[in-house]
Amino acid sequence: MSLIADEIVRFSSVLRISYNLLTGRDYLKRKKFREKKKLISIALPFSDLVYGFPNLVPTFPIRMHTFEMHKYLTYLGSASRIFGWKNVSNFLGIIKNLNIGDVNKIIDEIINDVIDAVNNKYNEMYELGIENGVPTDFCYGIKSLYGMHVSKGKNVEANLNYTIRCSAWNKYLESLKTIENPAKQIWIDIPPRNIGNALELLTENLYDGIRELEKISGNNYDRNILRNHFQVANEIRNYYKTILYDISTLGFYPCNPATFSEILVILNNSFQDYNSNAIRYRDNMASLVKEMKERIRNKIGMDVSKMPRILITPMFGGWEPKSHEIIYELGGRAFYADWDILLLLEEIPITKISDPVEAYAHYLMNATKNGIGCDNDTLTDSYLRLARNLRADGLVFIQVFGCHSISNCYAMLKDKLRRELEIPSIALNFNRIGENIEQVKTRLGAFMEMFN
Amino acid sequence: MDNLELLSDYSSFLREKKEEGKKIIGFISHDNIPEELFDAAGFIPLRLLFAGNDEFMDASHDYLPPSTCAFAQSCIGLFSLKPNQYEFLDLIDYFIVSNHCVSDICASEIISKRFDIPRLNFYIPYTNNENSIKYFKLELLELKKQLEEINGKEIKDENLKESIKKYNSFKRKLLDFSFLNISGSEKLKILQKAILYGPFFLPELESFFEQRSDNEIQTSFNSKEVLLTGGSIFINDPLIDLVEEGGGNITFFDSWIGNNYYSQIIANDILDSIKNPYDILVHRFKNNNFGDHSVPNFLENKILQLEKIYQDHLKKTGRKLGIINHIIKFCDHISLLSSHLKNRLQEKGIQVLNLERDYSRAIRGQLSTRIEAFLEMI
Ligand code: SF4
Ligand code: SF4
């Protein structure tokens, strides 16, 4: 793991994003009890509407949990409040370079903990989901999300539910009502296709959702606040895309490829609710891009030009987090881009459409029609588009046990990849984090042979 | 009549229709698909309501992972293997890709793509509110357009209204039939055949009523009375035999082949008062409260419905109904909420068996044991 820890400490922005991800509970407690704000549970990157109300705080439910965080990260968090994160990161870098035995170990452990803490919590929530009635046949994501709500759902005022093409997902959202003292459910139906005046209907559905949020907030909807947030959200998307398109495609990385993948994992997780503070997240993304570019300019990092680029997807429904490290050890560089595949990193078109809600409807409809798609033909085209645009040399497809939607398209995808892109692919079965590492190693080993 | 005969007769029936110049539209059998529109356009709707077996399920694994619902797997397998008795599948001209659930989409898409059957899209919103209802109408009009393009002529409103009335009368008759006091297996056989043929079956259904004078109809069974909810018992599924061999009798079929189909009758005043026939279909969708497709009130509605049926039955007969919730393995809709459905009904003193299964032969012994144990408890 040290190969990743060595690198991440050089990015103060990554430390900040990770710290904010892991200390969500304290942050959210402060918001709820001291500042009297109300929490709204969201999942998938559907938090934007909530940001239209300054006294509502969106949260991806795992962030309400306490993570077993390394005590030094807590110290670092406190130190950062006094010295600033940049200085803390520089300081860590210096210690690292001096290679002082124990201190060095502590830094490795800190980063190790950030990554493992989230995964351990996921597994814990997965068990809780099953204990509370989710049949084992359902995907990892649904089981763990249900568990998260069982354990912390009482802290939120509402769940903001968007219907998507996955019927298991929609039923899961309904099932949240079975939890004791369930939070209010706000539903926003995304029409399956863009036919007739479907966009208008979606806009109205979003307005209905806003009216529900108004009731919780006690404040009236203000289009300027939402528009301003969408501007921030678009900047976040631009930074995210810069990392994916401009930096990840370079032959020289600002860090080793395993670290790079790790950063993409952290972004994938935190993008869903922007760690409950979009402006802070935007600023961290800005510094992340800046730090990466600076390092590349100064030739700090690693020449990766000879390493095959492997797209691992889908990972949001559950995947083995050791995969990218294994690929790195086998001579490749892995990257993750789920939100871009589903077109959720596209801009919300507020410059073209004056009503922000209508603009958001366009954004969601575009993702539904051209990204997620209402069938596997569209969805597999989305994978293809991304693999082509990001110049993937190979694709690792995660076949999540119990996923009847996204993971179901592999046979069709494999065919298209072979015919249209002529790149190899492999499907890895996934059930639960850590369950199958040896098998993953063997299969990836055989797969990576193809690039030698 | 055994199922081989049924399938062979059905095959001849479809062939005749083809010879008359009719086109056949296939779709996976759930609800909300407007078969009246197909009828009005002169097409023959063909519902895939055939159960699977090991071979069908295995044959689907080239296309979908084994953790796909056993019914969707089997629908693909049917096309892939196409055993003799199912050769009528070759007669299908178009296939509906719809989203009753995501497995329905995936399987329909594969059937259309891999077996070269042109597809027609029909997507159903997941919620059932004012705007979803408006969206449902958009889909209906879109489907109408697709059918008109194929036919090269308009579907007249009066033809659609006629078809709606025809299906309505057929469903009314089926509803009456559902109250007959005959054995579950006999009832199911007729229901399966009726829903397969649609209103073409009406004369046979009527003659069934005529043949059965009251004194011929059995009035009591010694078996334990059971309500089947969840997934349908499709044609060629031995599940009903297992229930009867275990000492049970299914008296109420609360599934797609059953109440879900024939309870969706449009009242006469609605038929008279709503002029636009598409609005009548929209009205039906709006009132489809007990179907498993919509969120977020499926569980609540289902519990209320089942409790009411149970209590009515208790009042009428003094006997308790056991409920078998039939879960086709990996079915998103029925499985996810099944433990909650069971717990909530059991809290009300209603016995529920969540019976999960796929179509493999190996599981039959286990199913029998579970059914017998459940029936003993009632
Ligand atoms: S798409 Fe698959 S992984 Fe995602 S929620 Fe649905 S079943 Fe789970
Ligand atoms: S998952 Fe359920 S609803 Fe969907 S096709 Fe299978 S049996 Fe039907």
Tab-separated table of C-alpha atoms in Angstrom, chain B:
chain	number	residue	atom	x	y	z
B	1	MET	CA	-55.898	-31.166	-22.732
B	2	ASP	CA	-52.234	-31.191	-21.903
B	3	ASN	CA	-49.912	-28.375	-22.729
B	4	LEU	CA	-48.487	-30.055	-25.800
B	5	GLU	CA	-51.930	-29.983	-27.276
B	6	LEU	CA	-52.437	-26.408	-26.184
B	7	LEU	CA	-49.219	-25.316	-27.828
B	8	SER	CA	-49.911	-27.244	-30.976
B	9	ASP	CA	-53.430	-25.789	-31.253
B	10	TYR	CA	-52.071	-22.369	-30.601
B	11	SER	CA	-49.533	-22.886	-33.320
B	12	SER	CA	-52.291	-23.766	-35.805
B	13	PHE	CA	-54.306	-20.789	-34.647
B	14	LEU	CA	-51.412	-18.408	-35.285
B	15	ARG	CA	-50.719	-19.965	-38.639
B	16	GLU	CA	-54.313	-19.415	-39.667
B	17	LYS	CA	-54.104	-15.822	-38.601
B	18	LYS	CA	-50.923	-15.364	-40.557
B	19	GLU	CA	-52.597	-16.805	-43.592
B	20	GLU	CA	-55.343	-14.250	-43.136
B	21	GLY	CA	-52.611	-11.650	-43.439
B	22	LYS	CA	-52.330	-10.760	-39.751
B	23	LYS	CA	-49.045	-9.775	-38.182
B	24	ILE	CA	-47.973	-11.022	-34.786
B	25	ILE	CA	-46.512	-8.910	-31.996
B	26	GLY	CA	-44.701	-10.719	-29.218
B	27	PHE	CA	-44.010	-9.384	-25.738
B	28	ILE	CA	-43.042	-10.591	-22.320
B	29	SER	CA	-46.197	-11.049	-20.354
B	30	HIS	CA	-46.685	-8.654	-17.480
B	31	ASP	CA	-49.155	-5.813	-17.479
B	32	ASN	CA	-49.624	-2.294	-18.872
B	33	ILE	CA	-48.980	-3.361	-22.471
B	34	PRO	CA	-51.989	-2.077	-24.480
B	35	GLU	CA	-52.951	-5.203	-26.376
B	36	GLU	CA	-56.162	-3.441	-27.448
B	37	LEU	CA	-54.076	-1.126	-29.580
B	38	PHE	CA	-52.487	-4.096	-31.350
B	39	ASP	CA	-55.911	-5.561	-31.878
B	40	ALA	CA	-57.263	-2.306	-33.283
B	41	ALA	CA	-54.331	-2.149	-35.660
B	42	GLY	CA	-55.107	-5.662	-36.845
B	43	PHE	CA	-52.186	-7.402	-35.107
B	44	ILE	CA	-52.315	-10.518	-32.983
B	45	PRO	CA	-50.714	-10.043	-29.568
B	46	LEU	CA	-48.598	-12.974	-28.422
B	47	ARG	CA	-47.826	-12.955	-24.743
B	48	LEU	CA	-44.765	-14.898	-23.709
B	49	LEU	CA	-46.221	-16.726	-20.761
B	50	PHE	CA	-44.269	-19.939	-20.886
B	51	ALA	CA	-42.363	-21.300	-17.945
B	52	GLY	CA	-38.724	-22.232	-18.157
B	53	ASN	CA	-36.627	-25.292	-17.547
B	54	ASP	CA	-32.924	-26.016	-17.086
B	55	GLU	CA	-32.233	-26.049	-20.810
B	56	PHE	CA	-33.914	-22.714	-21.497
B	57	MET	CA	-32.122	-21.059	-18.611
B	58	ASP	CA	-28.745	-22.474	-19.661
B	59	ALA	CA	-29.243	-21.381	-23.236
B	60	SER	CA	-29.647	-17.781	-22.123
B	61	HIS	CA	-26.241	-17.629	-20.464
B	62	ASP	CA	-24.571	-16.707	-23.720
B	63	TYR	CA	-26.381	-13.408	-23.472
B	64	LEU	CA	-27.033	-12.630	-19.827
B	65	PRO	CA	-25.403	-13.655	-16.557
B	66	PRO	CA	-27.114	-16.437	-14.579
B	67	SER	CA	-28.089	-13.921	-11.927
B	68	THR	CA	-30.862	-12.696	-14.228
B	69	CYS	CA	-34.446	-13.561	-13.356
B	70	ALA	CA	-35.278	-17.142	-14.269
B	71	PHE	CA	-38.304	-16.106	-16.326
B	72	ALA	CA	-36.375	-13.591	-18.434
B	73	GLN	CA	-33.636	-16.194	-18.893
B	74	SER	CA	-36.196	-18.713	-20.040
B	75	CYS	CA	-37.813	-16.330	-22.519
B	76	ILE	CA	-34.426	-15.949	-24.202
B	77	GLY	CA	-33.806	-19.691	-23.990
B	78	LEU	CA	-37.105	-20.362	-25.717
B	79	PHE	CA	-35.991	-18.393	-28.750
B	80	SER	CA	-32.527	-19.802	-28.640
B	81	LEU	CA	-33.557	-23.451	-28.552
B	82	LYS	CA	-37.004	-23.154	-30.045
B	83	PRO	CA	-38.232	-26.715	-29.383
B	84	ASN	CA	-40.796	-28.057	-31.846
B	85	GLN	CA	-43.839	-27.209	-29.806
B	86	TYR	CA	-42.740	-23.584	-29.715
B	87	GLU	CA	-42.055	-23.198	-33.402
B	88	PHE	CA	-44.860	-20.649	-33.569
B	89	LEU	CA	-42.311	-18.196	-32.197
B	90	ASP	CA	-40.985	-18.046	-35.742
B	91	LEU	CA	-44.224	-16.392	-36.731
B	92	ILE	CA	-43.579	-13.289	-34.634
B	93	ASP	CA	-43.217	-10.199	-36.808
B	94	TYR	CA	-42.405	-7.598	-34.151
B	95	PHE	CA	-41.274	-7.673	-30.572
B	96	ILE	CA	-42.108	-5.126	-27.906
B	97	VAL	CA	-39.171	-3.856	-25.853
B	98	SER	CA	-40.666	-2.592	-22.649
B	99	ASN	CA	-39.520	-1.843	-19.153
B	100	HIS	CA	-41.891	-3.624	-16.826
B	101	CYS	CA	-38.599	-4.305	-15.083
B	102	VAL	CA	-35.041	-4.028	-16.276
B	103	SER	CA	-34.810	-7.774	-16.966
B	104	ASP	CA	-37.790	-7.377	-19.252
B	105	ILE	CA	-35.900	-4.701	-21.198
B	106	CYS	CA	-32.702	-6.723	-21.410
B	107	ALA	CA	-34.411	-9.953	-22.424
B	108	SER	CA	-36.694	-8.269	-24.972
B	109	GLU	CA	-33.799	-6.378	-26.445
B	110	ILE	CA	-31.785	-9.563	-26.811
B	111	ILE	CA	-34.710	-11.441	-28.355
B	112	SER	CA	-35.205	-8.688	-30.885
B	113	LYS	CA	-31.521	-8.233	-31.675
B	114	ARG	CA	-30.255	-11.793	-31.671
B	115	PHE	CA	-33.239	-13.422	-33.282
B	116	ASP	CA	-33.802	-10.710	-35.849
B	117	ILE	CA	-37.247	-9.579	-34.868
B	118	PRO	CA	-37.865	-5.879	-35.477
B	119	ARG	CA	-38.540	-4.116	-32.222
B	120	LEU	CA	-41.210	-1.684	-31.136
B	121	ASN	CA	-40.551	0.369	-28.031
B	122	PHE	CA	-43.016	0.942	-25.269
B	123	TYR	CA	-41.728	2.337	-21.999
B	124	ILE	CA	-43.761	2.770	-18.878
B	125	PRO	CA	-43.053	5.396	-16.219
B	126	TYR	CA	-42.139	4.020	-12.808
B	127	THR	CA	-44.341	6.332	-10.803
B	128	ASN	CA	-48.038	6.797	-11.126
B	129	ASN	CA	-48.709	10.504	-10.634
B	130	GLU	CA	-50.190	13.245	-12.756
B	131	ASN	CA	-47.133	13.690	-14.944
B	132	SER	CA	-46.353	10.003	-15.297
B	133	ILE	CA	-49.861	9.503	-16.520
B	134	LYS	CA	-49.312	12.190	-19.121
B	135	TYR	CA	-46.098	10.458	-20.081
B	136	PHE	CA	-47.888	7.132	-20.413
B	137	LYS	CA	-50.143	8.759	-22.980
B	138	LEU	CA	-47.099	9.958	-24.928
B	139	GLU	CA	-45.892	6.382	-25.110
B	140	LEU	CA	-49.289	5.187	-26.288
B	141	LEU	CA	-49.313	7.751	-29.062
B	142	GLU	CA	-45.767	6.854	-29.992
B	143	LEU	CA	-46.709	3.186	-30.193
B	144	LYS	CA	-49.752	4.069	-32.284
B	145	LYS	CA	-47.441	5.934	-34.656
B	146	GLN	CA	-45.113	2.939	-34.945
B	147	LEU	CA	-48.032	0.610	-35.687
B	148	GLU	CA	-49.503	2.992	-38.225
B	149	GLU	CA	-46.178	3.245	-39.997
B	150	ILE	CA	-46.029	-0.536	-40.288
B	151	ASN	CA	-49.597	-0.735	-41.559
B	152	GLY	CA	-49.422	2.332	-43.706
B	153	LYS	CA	-52.799	3.389	-42.404
B	154	GLU	CA	-54.321	5.184	-39.487
B	155	ILE	CA	-55.726	3.388	-36.461
B	156	LYS	CA	-59.204	4.776	-36.145
B	157	ASP	CA	-60.359	5.861	-32.702
B	158	GLU	CA	-63.600	3.944	-33.082
B	159	ASN	CA	-61.658	0.760	-33.846
B	160	LEU	CA	-59.579	1.204	-30.736
B	161	LYS	CA	-62.696	1.820	-28.683
B	162	GLU	CA	-64.220	-1.337	-30.076
B	163	SER	CA	-61.127	-3.305	-29.159
B	164	ILE	CA	-61.143	-1.852	-25.669
B	165	LYS	CA	-64.766	-2.927	-25.265
B	166	LYS	CA	-64.007	-6.372	-26.632
B	167	TYR	CA	-61.154	-6.937	-24.177
B	168	ASN	CA	-63.232	-5.472	-21.411
B	169	SER	CA	-66.059	-7.961	-21.930
B	170	PHE	CA	-63.538	-10.742	-22.137
B	171	LYS	CA	-61.988	-9.717	-18.830
B	172	ARG	CA	-65.417	-9.493	-17.225
B	173	LYS	CA	-66.123	-13.050	-18.254
B	174	LEU	CA	-62.763	-14.152	-16.920
B	175	LEU	CA	-63.495	-12.413	-13.662
B	176	ASP	CA	-66.762	-14.350	-13.387
B	177	PHE	CA	-64.880	-17.479	-14.226
B	178	SER	CA	-62.359	-16.806	-11.487
B	179	PHE	CA	-65.128	-17.198	-8.887
B	180	LEU	CA	-66.031	-20.716	-9.994
B	181	ASN	CA	-65.440	-23.299	-7.389
B	182	ILE	CA	-63.206	-25.584	-9.375
B	183	SER	CA	-59.774	-26.892	-8.577
B	184	GLY	CA	-56.850	-24.492	-8.843
B	185	SER	CA	-55.130	-26.509	-11.540
B	186	GLU	CA	-58.227	-26.585	-13.703
B	187	LYS	CA	-58.764	-22.900	-13.202
B	188	LEU	CA	-55.179	-22.083	-14.006
B	189	LYS	CA	-55.196	-24.098	-17.178
B	190	ILE	CA	-58.138	-22.130	-18.474
B	191	LEU	CA	-56.722	-18.820	-17.361
B	192	GLN	CA	-53.436	-19.545	-19.110
B	193	LYS	CA	-55.194	-20.502	-22.290
B	194	ALA	CA	-57.569	-17.561	-22.120
B	195	ILE	CA	-54.817	-15.001	-21.638
B	196	LEU	CA	-52.762	-16.605	-24.376
B	197	TYR	CA	-55.584	-16.443	-26.928
B	198	GLY	CA	-57.232	-13.273	-25.690
B	199	PRO	CA	-60.839	-12.593	-26.684
B	200	PHE	CA	-60.624	-15.314	-29.336
B	201	PHE	CA	-61.103	-17.647	-26.402
B	202	LEU	CA	-64.395	-16.048	-25.370
B	203	PRO	CA	-66.681	-18.603	-27.103
B	204	GLU	CA	-64.842	-21.464	-25.432
B	205	LEU	CA	-65.039	-19.715	-22.112
B	206	GLU	CA	-68.753	-19.212	-22.522
B	207	SER	CA	-69.316	-22.812	-23.459
B	208	PHE	CA	-67.341	-23.803	-20.395
B	209	PHE	CA	-69.889	-21.921	-18.301
B	210	GLU	CA	-72.752	-23.577	-20.120
B	211	GLN	CA	-71.362	-27.053	-19.735
B	212	ARG	CA	-70.916	-26.543	-16.058
B	213	SER	CA	-74.336	-26.497	-14.611
B	214	ASP	CA	-74.305	-25.601	-10.943
B	215	ASN	CA	-74.603	-29.141	-9.667
B	216	GLU	CA	-71.549	-30.169	-11.594
B	217	ILE	CA	-69.392	-27.573	-10.029
B	218	GLN	CA	-67.601	-28.992	-7.076
B	219	THR	CA	-68.545	-27.115	-4.010
B	220	SER	CA	-65.928	-28.180	-1.568
B	221	PHE	CA	-62.394	-29.408	-1.487
B	222	ASN	CA	-60.681	-30.982	1.402
B	223	SER	CA	-57.546	-29.152	0.539
B	224	LYS	CA	-56.135	-26.099	2.277
B	225	GLU	CA	-57.046	-22.923	0.486
B	226	VAL	CA	-54.254	-20.865	-0.852
B	227	LEU	CA	-53.886	-17.473	-2.504
B	228	LEU	CA	-51.010	-17.193	-4.912
B	229	THR	CA	-49.394	-13.788	-5.206
B	230	GLY	CA	-46.109	-12.619	-6.745
B	231	GLY	CA	-44.959	-14.172	-9.990
B	232	SER	CA	-47.349	-16.044	-12.256
B	233	ILE	CA	-47.456	-19.755	-12.709
B	234	PHE	CA	-46.701	-19.840	-16.409
B	235	ILE	CA	-47.638	-22.516	-18.923
B	236	ASN	CA	-45.712	-25.755	-18.310
B	237	ASP	CA	-44.793	-24.875	-14.754
B	238	PRO	CA	-45.450	-27.853	-12.442
B	239	LEU	CA	-45.753	-25.607	-9.381
B	240	ILE	CA	-49.534	-25.913	-9.225
B	241	ASP	CA	-49.182	-29.716	-9.094
B	242	LEU	CA	-46.759	-29.454	-6.228
B	243	VAL	CA	-49.260	-27.341	-4.310
B	244	GLU	CA	-52.083	-29.774	-4.969
B	245	GLU	CA	-49.984	-32.842	-4.213
B	246	GLY	CA	-49.052	-31.183	-0.933
B	247	GLY	CA	-52.731	-30.866	0.007
B	248	GLY	CA	-53.394	-27.311	-1.108
B	249	ASN	CA	-55.727	-25.711	-3.576
B	250	ILE	CA	-55.058	-22.309	-5.085
B	251	THR	CA	-58.343	-20.503	-5.052
B	252	PHE	CA	-57.105	-17.052	-5.945
B	253	PHE	CA	-54.458	-16.169	-8.503
B	254	ASP	CA	-53.177	-12.718	-7.699
B	255	SER	CA	-50.625	-12.443	-10.485
B	256	TRP	CA	-50.244	-11.457	-14.131
B	257	ILE	CA	-52.025	-14.645	-15.135
B	258	GLY	CA	-54.894	-13.988	-12.834
B	259	ASN	CA	-56.407	-11.099	-10.990
B	260	ASN	CA	-53.883	-8.582	-12.253
B	261	TYR	CA	-55.222	-9.228	-15.746
B	262	TYR	CA	-58.945	-9.587	-15.293
B	263	SER	CA	-59.349	-7.061	-12.509
B	264	GLN	CA	-58.304	-4.265	-14.834
B	265	ILE	CA	-61.777	-3.777	-16.187
B	266	ILE	CA	-62.918	-0.359	-17.262
B	267	ALA	CA	-66.274	0.625	-15.836
B	268	ASN	CA	-69.065	1.279	-18.318
B	269	ASP	CA	-69.544	4.884	-17.256
B	270	ILE	CA	-65.861	5.536	-17.960
B	271	LEU	CA	-66.151	3.865	-21.330
B	272	ASP	CA	-69.114	6.084	-22.117
B	273	SER	CA	-67.806	9.300	-20.690
B	274	ILE	CA	-64.217	9.329	-21.960
B	275	LYS	CA	-64.330	10.044	-25.642
B	276	ASN	CA	-60.669	9.641	-26.506
B	277	PRO	CA	-59.833	5.911	-26.381
B	278	TYR	CA	-56.203	6.637	-25.452
B	279	ASP	CA	-57.468	8.413	-22.367
B	280	ILE	CA	-59.364	5.275	-21.455
B	281	LEU	CA	-56.111	3.297	-21.536
B	282	VAL	CA	-54.459	6.052	-19.524
B	283	HIS	CA	-57.275	5.807	-17.016
B	284	ARG	CA	-56.637	2.098	-16.665
B	285	PHE	CA	-52.933	2.650	-16.082
B	286	LYS	CA	-53.737	5.251	-13.451
B	287	ASN	CA	-55.941	2.801	-11.604
B	288	ASN	CA	-53.514	-0.064	-11.756
B	289	ASN	CA	-52.723	0.204	-8.051
B	290	PHE	CA	-51.897	-3.391	-7.375
B	291	GLY	CA	-49.445	-4.033	-10.178
B	292	ASP	CA	-45.842	-4.562	-9.179
B	293	HIS	CA	-44.309	-2.111	-11.634
B	294	SER	CA	-45.008	1.223	-9.977
B	295	VAL	CA	-43.266	2.801	-7.028
B	296	PRO	CA	-43.511	4.029	-4.303
B	297	ASN	CA	-46.721	2.477	-2.977
B	298	PHE	CA	-46.612	-1.068	-4.253
B	299	LEU	CA	-45.983	-2.651	-0.858
B	300	GLU	CA	-48.663	-0.643	0.966
B	301	ASN	CA	-51.238	-1.299	-1.726
B	302	LYS	CA	-50.410	-4.971	-1.939
B	303	ILE	CA	-50.756	-5.454	1.800
B	304	LEU	CA	-54.133	-3.715	1.821
B	305	GLN	CA	-55.323	-5.752	-1.127
B	306	LEU	CA	-54.223	-9.096	0.271
B	307	GLU	CA	-55.616	-8.343	3.692
B	308	LYS	CA	-58.967	-7.440	2.184
B	309	ILE	CA	-59.139	-10.636	0.111
B	310	TYR	CA	-58.167	-12.647	3.161
B	311	GLN	CA	-60.777	-11.043	5.405
B	312	ASP	CA	-63.536	-11.285	2.792
B	313	HIS	CA	-62.761	-14.940	2.323
B	314	LEU	CA	-62.748	-15.540	6.063
B	315	LYS	CA	-66.093	-13.810	6.452
B	316	LYS	CA	-67.624	-15.709	3.587
B	317	THR	CA	-66.336	-19.198	4.281
B	318	GLY	CA	-65.102	-19.118	7.857
B	319	ARG	CA	-61.819	-20.516	6.594
B	320	LYS	CA	-58.361	-19.021	6.522
B	321	LEU	CA	-56.399	-18.536	3.336
B	322	GLY	CA	-52.707	-19.230	3.241
B	323	ILE	CA	-50.679	-16.961	1.012
B	324	ILE	CA	-47.887	-18.195	-1.203
B	325	ASN	CA	-45.744	-15.352	-2.465
B	326	HIS	CA	-44.199	-16.858	-5.568
B	327	ILE	CA	-40.773	-15.359	-6.157
B	328	ILE	CA	-39.150	-16.192	-9.438
B	329	LYS	CA	-35.452	-16.237	-8.643
B	330	PHE	CA	-33.806	-12.832	-9.163
B	331	CYS	CA	-37.089	-11.044	-9.765
B	332	ASP	CA	-36.446	-7.440	-8.720
B	333	HIS	CA	-40.065	-6.583	-8.242
B	334	ILE	CA	-41.299	-9.424	-6.123
B	335	SER	CA	-38.143	-10.320	-4.273
B	336	LEU	CA	-36.892	-7.069	-2.786
B	337	LEU	CA	-39.937	-6.353	-0.675
B	338	SER	CA	-40.856	-9.975	0.028
B	339	SER	CA	-39.587	-10.174	3.593
B	340	HIS	CA	-41.448	-6.975	4.462
B	341	LEU	CA	-44.629	-8.233	2.815
B	342	LYS	CA	-44.429	-11.440	4.790
B	343	ASN	CA	-43.682	-9.758	8.117
B	344	ARG	CA	-46.440	-7.205	7.741
B	345	LEU	CA	-49.051	-9.786	6.821
B	346	GLN	CA	-47.950	-12.173	9.547
B	347	GLU	CA	-48.349	-9.373	12.052
B	348	LYS	CA	-51.995	-9.396	10.991
B	349	GLY	CA	-52.221	-13.131	11.586
B	350	ILE	CA	-52.002	-14.098	7.905
B	351	GLN	CA	-49.682	-16.979	7.093
B	352	VAL	CA	-47.299	-16.309	4.241
B	353	LEU	CA	-44.797	-18.524	2.480
B	354	ASN	CA	-42.147	-16.707	0.474
B	355	LEU	CA	-41.467	-19.366	-2.099
B	356	GLU	CA	-38.408	-18.544	-4.134
B	357	ARG	CA	-37.415	-20.735	-7.021
B	358	ASP	CA	-35.917	-20.914	-10.445
B	359	TYR	CA	-36.956	-23.387	-13.137
B	360	SER	CA	-34.446	-26.115	-12.452
B	361	ARG	CA	-35.714	-29.650	-11.960
B	362	ALA	CA	-33.372	-30.215	-9.059
B	363	ILE	CA	-35.240	-27.761	-6.881
B	364	ARG	CA	-38.620	-29.515	-7.079
B	365	GLY	CA	-38.111	-31.759	-4.077
B	366	GLN	CA	-37.195	-28.809	-1.960
B	367	LEU	CA	-40.212	-26.859	-3.181
B	368	SER	CA	-42.543	-29.725	-2.299
B	369	THR	CA	-41.128	-29.957	1.180
B	370	ARG	CA	-41.526	-26.260	1.780
B	371	ILE	CA	-45.056	-26.193	0.411
B	372	GLU	CA	-46.114	-29.214	2.470
B	373	ALA	CA	-44.628	-27.767	5.626
B	374	PHE	CA	-46.440	-24.507	4.994
B	375	LEU	CA	-49.757	-26.142	4.285
B	376	GLU	CA	-49.509	-28.119	7.466
B	377	MET	CA	-49.189	-24.899	9.394
B	378	ILE	CA	-52.402	-23.428	8.018
